[in-house]
Each structure stands twice: as structure tokens, then as C-alpha cells.
mmCIF file of C-alpha atoms in Angstrom:
data_model
loop_
_atom_site.group_PDB
_atom_site.id
_atom_site.type_symbol
_atom_site.label_atom_id
_atom_site.label_comp_id
_atom_site.label_asym_id
_atom_site.label_seq_id
_atom_site.Cartn_x
_atom_site.Cartn_y
_atom_site.Cartn_z
ATOM 1 C CA MET A 1 -13.907 -13.127 6.012
ATOM 2 C CA GLY A 2 -12.325 -9.943 7.868
ATOM 3 C CA ARG A 3 -14.856 -10.462 10.524
ATOM 4 C CA ASN A 4 -14.020 -14.201 10.962
ATOM 5 C CA LEU A 5 -10.361 -13.367 10.894
ATOM 6 C CA SER A 6 -10.882 -10.726 13.617
ATOM 7 C CA ARG A 7 -12.814 -13.123 15.682
ATOM 8 C CA SER A 8 -10.288 -15.998 15.330
ATOM 9 C CA SER A 9 -7.567 -13.643 16.572
ATOM 10 C CA LYS A 10 -9.642 -12.700 19.552
ATOM 11 C CA THR A 11 -10.198 -16.483 20.492
ATOM 12 C CA LEU A 12 -6.440 -17.002 20.042
ATOM 13 C CA ILE A 13 -5.894 -14.042 22.551
ATOM 14 C CA ASP A 14 -8.075 -15.699 24.952
ATOM 15 C CA ARG A 15 -6.834 -18.965 24.594
ATOM 16 C CA PHE A 16 -3.104 -18.022 25.192
ATOM 17 C CA LYS A 17 -3.987 -14.890 27.321
ATOM 18 C CA ILE A 18 -1.995 -12.647 24.961
ATOM 19 C CA SER A 19 -2.542 -9.039 25.448
ATOM 20 C CA LYS A 20 -1.802 -6.635 22.763
ATOM 21 C CA GLY A 21 0.763 -4.801 24.903
ATOM 22 C CA LYS A 22 2.657 -8.130 25.271
ATOM 23 C CA PHE A 23 2.416 -8.841 21.788
ATOM 24 C CA ALA A 24 3.622 -5.427 20.831
ATOM 25 C CA PHE A 25 6.647 -5.747 23.344
ATOM 26 C CA LEU A 26 7.552 -9.190 21.742
ATOM 27 C CA LEU A 27 7.634 -7.573 18.501
ATOM 28 C CA LEU A 28 9.809 -4.838 19.625
ATOM 29 C CA CYS A 29 12.345 -7.511 20.977
ATOM 30 C CA LEU A 30 12.364 -9.449 17.533
ATOM 31 C CA ASP A 31 12.444 -6.215 15.303
ATOM 32 C CA ALA A 32 15.445 -5.108 17.745
ATOM 33 C CA ILE A 33 17.086 -8.567 16.914
ATOM 34 C CA LEU A 34 16.644 -7.841 13.215
ATOM 35 C CA VAL A 35 17.804 -4.391 13.293
ATOM 36 C CA ALA A 36 21.071 -5.674 14.753
ATOM 37 C CA LEU A 37 21.309 -8.268 12.065
ATOM 38 C CA ILE A 38 20.926 -5.829 9.087
ATOM 39 C CA ILE A 39 23.786 -3.376 10.768
ATOM 40 C CA SER A 40 25.793 -6.566 11.087
ATOM 41 C CA TYR A 41 25.185 -8.139 7.786
ATOM 42 C CA VAL A 42 23.998 -5.690 5.289
ATOM 43 C CA PRO A 43 26.367 -3.124 3.506
ATOM 44 C CA TYR A 44 25.809 0.624 4.255
ATOM 45 C CA THR A 45 24.764 2.930 1.338
ATOM 46 C CA LYS A 46 26.356 6.100 1.398
ATOM 47 C CA ILE A 47 24.095 8.874 0.418
ATOM 48 C CA ASP A 48 23.404 11.854 2.789
ATOM 49 C CA TRP A 49 25.541 11.051 5.812
ATOM 50 C CA ASP A 50 29.043 12.621 4.290
ATOM 51 C CA ALA A 51 27.006 15.916 3.638
ATOM 52 C CA TYR A 52 25.377 15.884 6.689
ATOM 53 C CA MET A 53 28.751 15.776 8.569
ATOM 54 C CA SER A 54 30.092 18.582 6.247
ATOM 55 C CA GLN A 55 27.272 20.775 6.937
ATOM 56 C CA VAL A 56 27.539 19.884 10.750
ATOM 57 C CA ASP A 57 31.384 20.962 10.762
ATOM 58 C CA GLY A 58 30.529 24.399 9.113
ATOM 59 C CA PHE A 59 28.189 24.932 11.993
ATOM 60 C CA LEU A 60 30.609 24.074 14.548
ATOM 61 C CA SER A 61 33.414 25.928 13.228
ATOM 62 C CA GLY A 62 31.201 28.992 13.826
ATOM 63 C CA GLU A 63 29.631 29.296 10.372
ATOM 64 C CA ARG A 64 26.102 31.189 10.632
ATOM 65 C CA ASP A 65 25.399 32.063 6.921
ATOM 66 C CA TYR A 66 23.062 29.260 5.906
ATOM 67 C CA SER A 67 24.144 29.998 2.143
ATOM 68 C CA LYS A 68 27.668 28.793 3.151
ATOM 69 C CA LEU A 69 26.691 25.607 4.909
ATOM 70 C CA LYS A 70 27.265 23.058 2.121
ATOM 71 C CA GLY A 71 27.915 19.226 1.627
ATOM 72 C CA ASP A 72 28.831 17.205 -1.501
ATOM 73 C CA THR A 73 24.926 16.654 -2.207
ATOM 74 C CA GLY A 74 24.502 20.504 -2.091
ATOM 75 C CA PRO A 75 23.572 23.309 0.275
ATOM 76 C CA LEU A 76 21.833 23.062 3.674
ATOM 77 C CA VAL A 77 17.876 23.243 3.269
ATOM 78 C CA TYR A 78 16.985 22.083 6.898
ATOM 79 C CA PRO A 79 15.922 24.166 9.651
ATOM 80 C CA ALA A 80 18.486 24.661 12.591
ATOM 81 C CA GLY A 81 16.984 21.854 14.500
ATOM 82 C CA PHE A 82 18.575 19.514 12.000
ATOM 83 C CA LEU A 83 22.102 20.964 13.006
ATOM 84 C CA TYR A 84 21.618 20.732 16.625
ATOM 85 C CA VAL A 85 20.513 17.042 16.301
ATOM 86 C CA TYR A 86 23.432 15.943 14.177
ATOM 87 C CA SER A 87 25.827 17.923 16.175
ATOM 88 C CA ILE A 88 24.864 15.605 19.032
ATOM 89 C CA VAL A 89 24.859 12.406 16.728
ATOM 90 C CA LYS A 90 28.595 13.748 15.723
ATOM 91 C CA PHE A 91 29.767 14.023 19.090
ATOM 92 C CA ILE A 92 28.165 10.705 20.280
ATOM 93 C CA THR A 93 29.595 8.782 17.046
ATOM 94 C CA GLY A 94 32.762 10.775 16.202
ATOM 95 C CA GLY A 95 31.284 10.945 12.653
ATOM 96 C CA LEU A 96 31.496 7.391 11.909
ATOM 97 C CA VAL A 97 29.022 5.606 10.253
ATOM 98 C CA PHE A 98 28.942 2.474 12.228
ATOM 99 C CA PRO A 99 28.353 3.865 15.522
ATOM 100 C CA ALA A 100 25.847 5.935 13.757
ATOM 101 C CA GLN A 101 24.144 3.045 12.729
ATOM 102 C CA ILE A 102 23.775 1.799 16.228
ATOM 103 C CA LEU A 103 22.304 4.900 17.097
ATOM 104 C CA PHE A 104 19.753 4.832 14.597
ATOM 105 C CA GLY A 105 18.849 1.368 15.665
ATOM 106 C CA ILE A 106 18.169 2.535 18.764
ATOM 107 C CA LEU A 107 16.058 5.340 17.284
ATOM 108 C CA TYR A 108 14.271 2.850 15.181
ATOM 109 C CA ILE A 109 13.273 0.876 18.178
ATOM 110 C CA VAL A 110 12.102 4.130 20.082
ATOM 111 C CA ASN A 111 10.082 5.218 17.287
ATOM 112 C CA LEU A 112 8.504 1.901 16.861
ATOM 113 C CA ALA A 113 7.666 1.704 20.623
ATOM 114 C CA LEU A 114 6.105 5.180 20.212
ATOM 115 C CA VAL A 115 3.975 4.104 17.345
ATOM 116 C CA GLN A 116 2.789 0.984 19.232
ATOM 117 C CA PHE A 117 1.855 3.156 22.005
ATOM 118 C CA ILE A 118 -0.379 5.063 19.673
ATOM 119 C CA TYR A 119 -1.953 1.892 18.271
ATOM 120 C CA LEU A 120 -2.611 0.508 21.621
ATOM 121 C CA ARG A 121 -4.134 3.866 22.904
ATOM 122 C CA SER A 122 -6.333 4.426 19.670
ATOM 123 C CA ASP A 123 -7.572 0.533 19.710
ATOM 124 C CA VAL A 124 -8.259 0.237 16.108
ATOM 125 C CA VAL A 125 -5.966 -2.185 14.838
ATOM 126 C CA PRO A 126 -6.072 -6.053 15.722
ATOM 127 C CA TRP A 127 -3.192 -7.210 17.859
ATOM 128 C CA TRP A 128 -1.909 -9.594 14.946
ATOM 129 C CA ALA A 129 -1.564 -6.536 12.474
ATOM 130 C CA PHE A 130 0.790 -4.815 14.682
ATOM 131 C CA GLY A 131 3.472 -7.147 13.011
ATOM 132 C CA LEU A 132 2.837 -5.140 9.772
ATOM 133 C CA LEU A 133 4.739 -2.339 11.325
ATOM 134 C CA SER A 134 7.744 -4.092 11.285
ATOM 135 C CA LEU A 135 7.614 -5.771 7.872
ATOM 136 C CA SER A 136 8.879 -2.822 5.573
ATOM 137 C CA LYS A 137 12.312 -3.573 3.970
ATOM 138 C CA ARG A 138 12.367 0.132 2.886
ATOM 139 C CA VAL A 139 11.620 1.617 6.202
ATOM 140 C CA HIS A 140 14.254 -0.515 7.969
ATOM 141 C CA SER A 141 16.882 0.552 5.202
ATOM 142 C CA ILE A 142 15.870 4.424 5.794
ATOM 143 C CA PHE A 143 16.689 4.309 9.399
ATOM 144 C CA VAL A 144 19.735 2.017 9.722
ATOM 145 C CA LEU A 145 21.338 1.781 6.045
ATOM 146 C CA ARG A 146 20.622 5.583 5.153
ATOM 147 C CA LEU A 147 20.736 7.581 8.295
ATOM 148 C CA PHE A 148 18.332 10.061 7.039
ATOM 149 C CA ASN A 149 17.213 12.860 9.349
ATOM 150 C CA ASP A 150 13.560 12.071 8.303
ATOM 151 C CA CYS A 151 13.960 9.582 11.114
ATOM 152 C CA PHE A 152 14.436 11.930 13.801
ATOM 153 C CA ALA A 153 11.670 14.332 12.489
ATOM 154 C CA MET A 154 9.262 11.501 12.625
ATOM 155 C CA THR A 155 10.309 10.075 15.774
ATOM 156 C CA PHE A 156 9.738 13.425 17.395
ATOM 157 C CA LEU A 157 6.342 13.520 15.525
ATOM 158 C CA HIS A 158 5.229 10.313 16.785
ATOM 159 C CA ALA A 159 6.159 11.277 20.437
ATOM 160 C CA SER A 160 4.393 14.699 19.882
ATOM 161 C CA ILE A 161 0.906 12.411 18.819
ATOM 162 C CA ALA A 162 1.679 10.177 21.841
ATOM 163 C CA LEU A 163 1.558 13.434 24.145
ATOM 164 C CA LEU A 164 -1.660 14.510 22.678
ATOM 165 C CA LEU A 165 -2.977 10.977 23.568
ATOM 166 C CA CYS A 166 -1.888 11.855 27.009
ATOM 167 C CA GLN A 167 -3.866 15.347 26.832
ATOM 168 C CA LYS A 168 -0.283 16.981 27.317
ATOM 169 C CA TRP A 169 -0.890 20.066 24.516
ATOM 170 C CA TYR A 170 1.908 22.411 25.595
ATOM 171 C CA LEU A 171 4.607 19.765 25.441
ATOM 172 C CA ALA A 172 3.284 18.232 22.289
ATOM 173 C CA LEU A 173 3.624 21.475 20.607
ATOM 174 C CA LEU A 174 7.027 21.925 21.740
ATOM 175 C CA LEU A 175 7.826 18.483 20.342
ATOM 176 C CA PHE A 176 5.993 19.033 17.029
ATOM 177 C CA SER A 177 7.833 22.412 16.790
ATOM 178 C CA GLY A 178 11.204 20.431 17.164
ATOM 179 C CA ALA A 179 10.183 17.995 14.498
ATOM 180 C CA VAL A 180 9.616 20.713 12.038
ATOM 181 C CA SER A 181 12.719 22.067 12.733
ATOM 182 C CA ILE A 182 14.526 18.862 11.653
ATOM 183 C CA LYS A 183 12.422 18.590 8.714
ATOM 184 C CA MET A 184 9.497 20.610 6.999
ATOM 185 C CA ASN A 185 7.756 17.691 5.890
ATOM 186 C CA VAL A 186 5.968 17.476 9.436
ATOM 187 C CA LEU A 187 4.222 20.437 8.557
ATOM 188 C CA LEU A 188 1.474 18.239 6.712
ATOM 189 C CA PHE A 189 0.536 17.678 10.140
ATOM 190 C CA ALA A 190 -0.162 21.163 11.022
ATOM 191 C CA PRO A 191 -3.734 21.751 9.529
ATOM 192 C CA PRO A 192 -5.309 18.619 11.119
ATOM 193 C CA LEU A 193 -3.351 19.618 14.503
ATOM 194 C CA LEU A 194 -4.799 23.145 14.355
ATOM 195 C CA LEU A 195 -8.301 21.630 14.069
ATOM 196 C CA LEU A 196 -7.633 19.262 16.945
ATOM 197 C CA MET A 197 -6.569 22.397 18.768
ATOM 198 C CA LEU A 198 -9.755 24.090 18.337
ATOM 199 C CA LYS A 199 -11.515 21.129 19.442
ATOM 200 C CA GLY A 200 -9.863 20.566 22.322
ATOM 201 C CA LEU A 201 -8.784 24.138 23.814
ATOM 202 C CA SER A 202 -9.953 27.549 24.449
ATOM 203 C CA PHE A 203 -8.595 30.529 22.997
ATOM 204 C CA LYS A 204 -6.023 30.800 26.085
ATOM 205 C CA GLY A 205 -4.783 27.178 25.164
ATOM 206 C CA VAL A 206 -4.542 27.638 21.482
ATOM 207 C CA PHE A 207 -2.770 31.158 21.805
ATOM 208 C CA LEU A 208 -0.457 29.627 24.705
ATOM 209 C CA THR A 209 0.550 26.447 22.676
ATOM 210 C CA LEU A 210 1.174 28.208 19.593
ATOM 211 C CA LEU A 211 3.157 30.991 21.193
ATOM 212 C CA GLY A 212 5.415 28.379 23.016
ATOM 213 C CA ALA A 213 6.023 26.354 19.724
ATOM 214 C CA GLY A 214 6.694 29.557 17.725
ATOM 215 C CA LEU A 215 9.147 30.849 20.506
ATOM 216 C CA PHE A 216 10.935 27.554 20.606
ATOM 217 C CA GLN A 217 11.277 27.628 16.685
ATOM 218 C CA ILE A 218 12.714 31.055 16.879
ATOM 219 C CA SER A 219 15.128 30.282 19.887
ATOM 220 C CA LEU A 220 16.473 27.166 17.731
ATOM 221 C CA GLY A 221 17.073 29.674 14.863
ATOM 222 C CA LEU A 222 18.347 32.744 16.661
ATOM 223 C CA PRO A 223 21.964 32.121 15.935
ATOM 224 C CA PHE A 224 21.258 32.409 12.306
ATOM 225 C CA LEU A 225 18.415 34.794 12.705
ATOM 226 C CA SER A 226 20.340 37.570 14.581
ATOM 227 C CA SER A 227 23.340 37.165 11.791
ATOM 228 C CA TYR A 228 22.072 36.158 8.363
ATOM 229 C CA PRO A 229 18.201 36.318 8.865
ATOM 230 C CA MET A 230 17.117 36.238 5.024
ATOM 231 C CA GLU A 231 19.633 33.589 4.027
ATOM 232 C CA TYR A 232 18.468 31.455 7.002
ATOM 233 C CA ILE A 233 14.674 31.894 6.236
ATOM 234 C CA SER A 234 15.142 31.491 2.086
ATOM 235 C CA ARG A 235 17.119 28.435 2.796
ATOM 236 C CA ALA A 236 15.697 26.527 5.746
ATOM 237 C CA PHE A 237 11.822 27.288 4.877
ATOM 238 C CA ASN A 238 11.821 27.208 1.152
ATOM 239 C CA LEU A 239 8.550 25.980 0.160
ATOM 240 C CA GLY A 240 9.004 26.148 -3.219
ATOM 241 C CA ARG A 241 11.800 23.526 -3.873
ATOM 242 C CA VAL A 242 11.537 21.552 -7.059
ATOM 243 C CA PHE A 243 12.722 17.997 -6.769
ATOM 244 C CA ILE A 244 14.593 15.923 -9.446
ATOM 245 C CA HIS A 245 11.852 13.977 -11.650
ATOM 246 C CA PHE A 246 14.116 10.810 -11.807
ATOM 247 C CA TRP A 247 14.157 10.432 -7.867
ATOM 248 C CA SER A 248 10.556 10.718 -7.362
ATOM 249 C CA VAL A 249 8.480 7.763 -6.444
ATOM 250 C CA ASN A 250 5.206 9.162 -7.366
ATOM 251 C CA PHE A 251 3.808 11.019 -10.224
ATOM 252 C CA LYS A 252 6.725 9.537 -12.539
ATOM 253 C CA PHE A 253 4.203 8.719 -15.114
ATOM 254 C CA VAL A 254 3.854 12.386 -15.719
ATOM 255 C CA PRO A 255 6.174 13.977 -18.358
ATOM 256 C CA GLU A 256 9.155 15.624 -16.777
ATOM 257 C CA LYS A 257 8.103 19.031 -18.414
ATOM 258 C CA VAL A 258 4.664 18.915 -16.759
ATOM 259 C CA PHE A 259 6.201 17.365 -13.326
ATOM 260 C CA VAL A 260 8.533 20.639 -12.874
ATOM 261 C CA SER A 261 5.789 23.262 -13.954
ATOM 262 C CA LYS A 262 4.148 25.635 -11.517
ATOM 263 C CA GLU A 263 0.881 24.650 -13.062
ATOM 264 C CA PHE A 264 1.066 21.019 -12.023
ATOM 265 C CA ALA A 265 2.341 22.323 -8.538
ATOM 266 C CA SER A 266 -0.393 24.604 -8.187
ATOM 267 C CA ALA A 267 -3.025 22.035 -9.065
ATOM 268 C CA LEU A 268 -1.968 19.454 -6.317
ATOM 269 C CA LEU A 269 -1.677 22.122 -3.758
ATOM 270 C CA PHE A 270 -5.415 23.173 -4.615
ATOM 271 C CA LEU A 271 -6.466 19.545 -4.406
ATOM 272 C CA HIS A 272 -4.542 19.059 -1.384
ATOM 273 C CA LEU A 273 -6.306 22.055 0.528
ATOM 274 C CA THR A 274 -9.781 21.335 -1.031
ATOM 275 C CA THR A 275 -9.620 17.650 0.250
ATOM 276 C CA LEU A 276 -8.779 18.956 3.548
ATOM 277 C CA LEU A 277 -11.359 21.080 4.013
ATOM 278 C CA VAL A 278 -13.727 18.432 2.726
ATOM 279 C CA PHE A 279 -12.631 16.138 5.048
ATOM 280 C CA ALA A 280 -12.334 18.623 7.975
ATOM 281 C CA HIS A 281 -16.063 19.871 7.193
ATOM 282 C CA PHE A 282 -17.792 16.601 6.439
ATOM 283 C CA LYS A 283 -15.638 13.868 8.555
ATOM 284 C CA TRP A 284 -13.480 15.334 11.299
ATOM 285 C CA SER A 285 -16.274 17.912 12.626
ATOM 286 C CA LYS A 286 -19.379 16.042 11.844
ATOM 287 C CA TYR A 287 -20.149 15.696 15.457
ATOM 288 C CA GLU A 288 -20.027 19.691 15.720
ATOM 289 C CA GLY A 289 -22.345 20.044 13.015
ATOM 290 C CA GLY A 290 -19.574 21.099 10.515
ATOM 291 C CA LEU A 291 -16.276 22.932 10.178
ATOM 292 C CA ILE A 292 -18.049 26.304 9.776
ATOM 293 C CA TYR A 293 -20.232 25.671 12.761
ATOM 294 C CA LEU A 294 -17.048 24.604 14.642
ATOM 295 C CA LEU A 295 -15.488 27.563 13.865
ATOM 296 C CA GLN A 296 -18.598 29.902 14.782
ATOM 297 C CA THR A 297 -19.078 28.314 18.137
ATOM 298 C CA TRP A 298 -15.487 28.479 19.093
ATOM 299 C CA LEU A 299 -15.333 32.164 17.979
ATOM 300 C CA ARG A 300 -18.691 33.081 19.848
ATOM 301 C CA GLU A 301 -17.149 31.657 23.029
ATOM 302 C CA THR A 302 -13.790 33.489 22.706
ATOM 303 C CA VAL A 303 -15.783 36.689 22.056
ATOM 304 C CA SER A 304 -17.766 35.985 25.243
ATOM 305 C CA LYS A 305 -14.998 35.485 27.340
ATOM 306 C CA LEU A 306 -13.245 38.419 25.653
ATOM 307 C CA LEU A 307 -16.121 40.892 26.711
ATOM 308 C CA SER A 308 -16.454 39.648 30.025
ATOM 309 C CA PHE A 309 -12.543 39.933 30.385
ATOM 310 C CA GLN A 310 -12.040 36.441 31.269
ATOM 311 C CA LEU A 311 -10.182 35.382 27.979
ATOM 312 C CA PHE A 312 -6.899 34.488 29.667
ATOM 313 C CA SER A 313 -8.640 33.659 33.075
ATOM 314 C CA CYS A 314 -10.760 30.883 31.840
ATOM 315 C CA LYS A 315 -9.270 27.201 31.860
ATOM 316 C CA SER A 316 -7.264 26.483 28.709
ATOM 317 C CA ARG A 317 -9.114 23.248 27.803
ATOM 318 C CA LEU A 318 -12.497 22.859 26.637
ATOM 319 C CA ARG A 319 -13.334 19.282 25.986
ATOM 320 C CA MET A 320 -11.215 15.875 26.456
ATOM 321 C CA LEU A 321 -10.849 14.664 22.974
ATOM 322 C CA ASN A 322 -11.097 11.006 21.895
ATOM 323 C CA ASN A 323 -7.944 9.139 21.157
ATOM 324 C CA GLU A 324 -9.156 7.542 17.949
ATOM 325 C CA HIS A 325 -10.213 10.782 16.803
ATOM 326 C CA ILE A 326 -6.811 12.474 17.688
ATOM 327 C CA VAL A 327 -5.038 9.649 15.691
ATOM 328 C CA THR A 328 -7.414 9.594 12.780
ATOM 329 C CA VAL A 329 -7.184 13.321 12.187
ATOM 330 C CA MET A 330 -3.720 13.561 12.492
ATOM 331 C CA PHE A 331 -2.855 10.510 10.275
ATOM 332 C CA VAL A 332 -5.468 11.055 7.722
ATOM 333 C CA GLY A 333 -4.390 14.631 7.257
ATOM 334 C CA ASN A 334 -0.907 13.623 6.810
ATOM 335 C CA PHE A 335 -1.802 11.249 4.234
ATOM 336 C CA ILE A 336 -3.898 13.785 2.193
ATOM 337 C CA GLY A 337 -0.709 15.455 1.880
ATOM 338 C CA ILE A 338 1.157 12.534 0.643
ATOM 339 C CA VAL A 339 -1.507 11.969 -1.710
ATOM 340 C CA PHE A 340 -1.263 15.226 -3.547
ATOM 341 C CA ALA A 341 2.602 15.562 -2.713
ATOM 342 C CA ARG A 342 4.342 16.451 -6.141
ATOM 343 C CA SER A 343 7.429 14.709 -5.242
ATOM 344 C CA LEU A 344 8.311 11.521 -2.899
ATOM 345 C CA HIS A 345 11.664 10.377 -2.633
ATOM 346 C CA TYR A 346 12.385 7.025 -1.065
ATOM 347 C CA GLN A 347 13.376 8.261 2.514
ATOM 348 C CA PHE A 348 9.734 10.001 2.360
ATOM 349 C CA TYR A 349 8.126 6.488 2.918
ATOM 350 C CA SER A 350 8.891 7.039 6.726
ATOM 351 C CA TRP A 351 6.635 10.044 6.656
ATOM 352 C CA TYR A 352 3.620 7.707 6.401
ATOM 353 C CA PHE A 353 4.356 4.248 6.712
ATOM 354 C CA TYR A 354 3.625 3.859 10.198
ATOM 355 C CA SER A 355 0.304 4.909 9.764
ATOM 356 C CA LEU A 356 -0.749 3.004 6.931
ATOM 357 C CA PRO A 357 -2.222 -0.215 9.032
ATOM 358 C CA PHE A 358 -4.153 2.363 11.201
ATOM 359 C CA LEU A 359 -5.201 4.071 7.939
ATOM 360 C CA LEU A 360 -6.342 0.618 6.473
ATOM 361 C CA TRP A 361 -8.268 -0.556 9.455
ATOM 362 C CA LYS A 362 -10.394 2.581 9.592
ATOM 363 C CA THR A 363 -11.542 1.859 6.100
ATOM 364 C CA SER A 364 -14.418 -0.966 5.620
ATOM 365 C CA PHE A 365 -12.503 -2.888 3.484
ATOM 366 C CA PRO A 366 -12.156 -6.771 3.950
ATOM 367 C CA THR A 367 -9.100 -7.623 5.785
ATOM 368 C CA PHE A 368 -7.496 -9.585 2.668
ATOM 369 C CA ILE A 369 -8.026 -6.252 0.599
ATOM 370 C CA ARG A 370 -6.179 -4.193 3.208
ATOM 371 C CA LEU A 371 -3.606 -6.472 3.361
ATOM 372 C CA ILE A 372 -3.048 -6.477 -0.586
ATOM 373 C CA LEU A 373 -3.400 -2.668 -0.315
ATOM 374 C CA PHE A 374 -0.361 -2.697 2.389
ATOM 375 C CA ALA A 375 1.853 -5.038 0.218
ATOM 376 C CA GLY A 376 1.036 -2.982 -2.960
ATOM 377 C CA VAL A 377 2.124 0.134 -1.512
ATOM 378 C CA GLU A 378 5.349 -1.730 0.008
ATOM 379 C CA LEU A 379 6.044 -3.106 -3.421
ATOM 380 C CA CYS A 380 5.922 0.343 -5.045
ATOM 381 C CA TRP A 381 8.396 1.930 -2.511
ATOM 382 C CA ASN A 382 10.896 -1.150 -3.166
ATOM 383 C CA ILE A 383 10.909 -0.716 -7.124
ATOM 384 C CA TYR A 384 14.254 1.071 -7.848
ATOM 385 C CA PRO A 385 14.080 3.414 -9.788
ATOM 386 C CA SER A 386 10.638 4.031 -9.871
ATOM 387 C CA THR A 387 8.572 3.553 -13.246
ATOM 388 C CA PHE A 388 5.941 4.671 -15.141
ATOM 389 C CA TYR A 389 3.465 1.895 -14.013
ATOM 390 C CA SER A 390 4.804 1.546 -10.149
ATOM 391 C CA SER A 391 4.205 5.258 -9.741
ATOM 392 C CA LEU A 392 0.853 5.019 -11.510
ATOM 393 C CA LEU A 393 0.013 2.100 -9.196
ATOM 394 C CA LEU A 394 0.940 3.669 -6.043
ATOM 395 C CA LEU A 395 -1.077 6.911 -6.879
ATOM 396 C CA PHE A 396 -4.147 4.469 -7.542
ATOM 397 C CA ILE A 397 -3.565 2.705 -4.110
ATOM 398 C CA HIS A 398 -3.529 6.019 -2.302
ATOM 399 C CA LEU A 399 -6.828 7.210 -3.877
ATOM 400 C CA PHE A 400 -8.213 3.858 -3.105
ATOM 401 C CA ILE A 401 -7.333 4.163 0.662
ATOM 402 C CA LEU A 402 -8.444 7.806 0.624
ATOM 403 C CA LEU A 403 -11.846 6.623 -0.940
ATOM 404 C CA GLY A 404 -12.325 4.106 1.904
ATOM 405 C CA LEU A 405 -11.303 6.581 4.636
ATOM 406 C CA TRP A 406 -14.102 8.976 3.293
ATOM 407 C CA MET A 407 -16.597 6.001 3.287
ATOM 408 C CA ALA A 408 -15.712 4.882 6.702
ATOM 409 C CA PRO A 409 -18.023 5.399 9.803
ATOM 410 C CA VAL A 410 -17.124 8.562 11.819
ATOM 411 C CA GLU A 411 -15.508 8.349 15.319
ATOM 412 C CA PRO A 412 -16.667 10.507 17.997
ATOM 413 C CA SER A 413 -14.793 13.674 18.585
ATOM 414 C CA TYR A 414 -14.935 13.633 22.440
ATOM 415 C CA VAL A 415 -14.528 10.966 25.241
ATOM 416 C CA GLY A 416 -18.274 9.923 26.197
ATOM 417 C CA GLU A 417 -19.657 10.200 22.765
ATOM 418 C CA LYS A 418 -21.290 7.384 21.018
ATOM 419 C CA LYS A 419 -19.928 6.149 18.052
ATOM 420 C CA SER A 420 -21.824 6.835 14.785
ATOM 421 C CA ARG A 421 -23.592 3.384 13.153
ATOM 422 C CA THR A 422 -24.005 4.935 9.755
ATOM 423 C CA LYS A 423 -21.339 5.577 6.948
ATOM 424 C CA ASP A 424 -21.395 8.978 5.022
#
């Protein structure tokens, strides 16, 4: 059925001469109209906006002690990039909600355009499935009715991936660092990104890109690091935060006592890292002979350059990576983190929604199964508050998609390689 639907969609394209790019642009225009209607007629929901503005006010008034930057929902827990971005937002909007909604509506369209560019360059999803990117009620709400900082973080992240597809490594890492400085969830993309760097860059390239990203991160936090360093680091980069059980969309079926325990968090972290390593070795590095062989080869070449005093004189790029491989590694790596995240709040849906059509079409599932899974995920994220059964269903769908990704054929790592015909 999936093949017949794909064949019929191709026939329709030929008949009306519709290209993916033109269809994507049409969807962009229609979604812009939808966003305008939502802003005009759907009531805004007050959640974090006032807290954001209070924290920005403290920063603009000269406060550099992170422990004293607070809002009505609690203390500031985001890195410094968040303050810079929302200071600009406040300057543009005057701190008013309606102008901010218009600004976030524009941000939504920019983000969608970036995602469409990623999909066009990777060429995995059929043209008609681009429409799925505009069908989420929850994501529209996150952008224009909630004004969460996740929207900026993910837009920066998608821009970073788009630059990777253009082989602009240095600028991509700067934008990635900028995304992390707005919200730390972007670090879920860090392990797959590092693997891609080892595949596509020499030691010189890896060193310089990481150095640039690190210096950019430090420069953003410098006003706080130079005055109250411990307060900044402990607040902005707190990896041990425990979210409230009630607000979680996933693992709601787990008793609260277990949910907040260190043992449960450690078990999920172990599963997360183990699954990443398994995918990195058997899937993402298959063409190189596995992760261990990839690392050995990269280190051997690095040592050889070091001994010949050419470590920083050689070219920073090794080989050009395949676009589909770049997007697959980034999206699947992030999705693995989502599957094993202890808590997912409603705004966290934006962390991976835009990757869902790509992930589903990377599997070998029939098209009607892909659409059912997509609808199932959307359903779970629109049940408020989350229930025992909705969170259990969400975990089941996540694991089923992950299984499909594991069974899917492996795409070539580099431009010019032939695609594997066999499944793992």
C-alpha cells in the first residue's frame, strides 16, 4: 500500500508538475495564514511569559547574580543566551504579549522553512507528507500561544543542521552553541553531532569547531562568569533537575516515588547512553566497520599527522558526508534521548515533532502505519493532563518507532557511496 501511495503521489507530481519545493512553499504560505488566524482568534495562555520578562528586567537592571534572577514561576534556570534573546524580544515588543505573538508567528514560519529545507536536502519524505509538518495543534500552541524559549532553541538548532547540510561546519557549531545557550535540551544532539564531526573533519577541523563553539558559549556567559561564576554554572547548567511528576507527558504511569528517584534517573541514563552506542556502532558507523574501527582510524590519522608535524597544516575536512546520513544521525540521536527522558513537559514536544515524519519514513513501515503512529504521538501530546494510559501509549509508540529505525536499511555515510540493500 505504501509503495502504491508513493507511486500515485509521483504520478500526481508529474501530472500537475508539482515539485517538492513548490509544494513546501505553498504549505508555508497556508501555515502563515493559519498562524495569523490563531493569533487573532485563539486566546493566549499565560504560562512563562511574565516570568521571562521579570528575569530579563533583572538582567537589564544590572543584576549579574543568577541566584537573584527570578520570576513568578521560579528562579532562572537557562544559560545566558536566553537572556540576550528575550532582551531583544522585549525591546521589539515592549514586553507586550500581542506583538510578541506576532514575532513568534514569524519565528514559527522561519523554523518551518528551515525544517523544509532539511527535508528537501535529505530527500527521504514524499512531497505530500510535508503537510504533516503543519498539522500539530500542540506545536502551533507552543509557538504562538505559549511563547516558550524552546521555540528559539529549536530554530537555532534547525539552522545549525541546515548549515551542516551545506558543509558549513564552523558556522553550524556556532549556531549549535547558541541554541544550547538558550536551552540545554539541545545537548541531546551533541553525541550524534560529535560522531558526524569525527566522520567529516580532521583533528584540525574538530579542534577549531569545538574551540569556536566553546569560546562563543563562554563569551555569552562572561558577564556572569566574571562576577558570580558558581551561581551561574550551578543554575544555568544544572543537569540534575527533577521535574514535577504531574506535568510530565511521559512515564506518568510510573509511581511518583519511583519517578523522582535517583535510581530511576540512572537507569534511564544508562539505557540512553547504551542505545546511543549501539546505534553509533552498528548503524551510523556501519560503512566504516563500526564505531571502534572509526575511532581507531581517526586517531591513527591524527597521530600520523602529529608525528609529521602536519596536525594543523592539513585540510580541516576529511570527506563530504551524505545529507541523508547527517539528518538521520542528528534526528535519531535526539529521538533516542527523547525516548529515555525521565520527564517531558508539553513544550518539549517541539524538541522532536519536526523530526517525526523523517523518522517514520526512515523506517520500513507501511505508509498507513506511519500515519497511525504520527497521529498517535500527536494524540498523546494533546491529552491534558497526561494520564496513566496516554503516557504508556506514548512510550509504546516511541519504542515501536525506535525498533523500526533499528531495522531500517543503513544509508551511505559519504557522498558517492552506494546505499545498502540489506536490512540489519
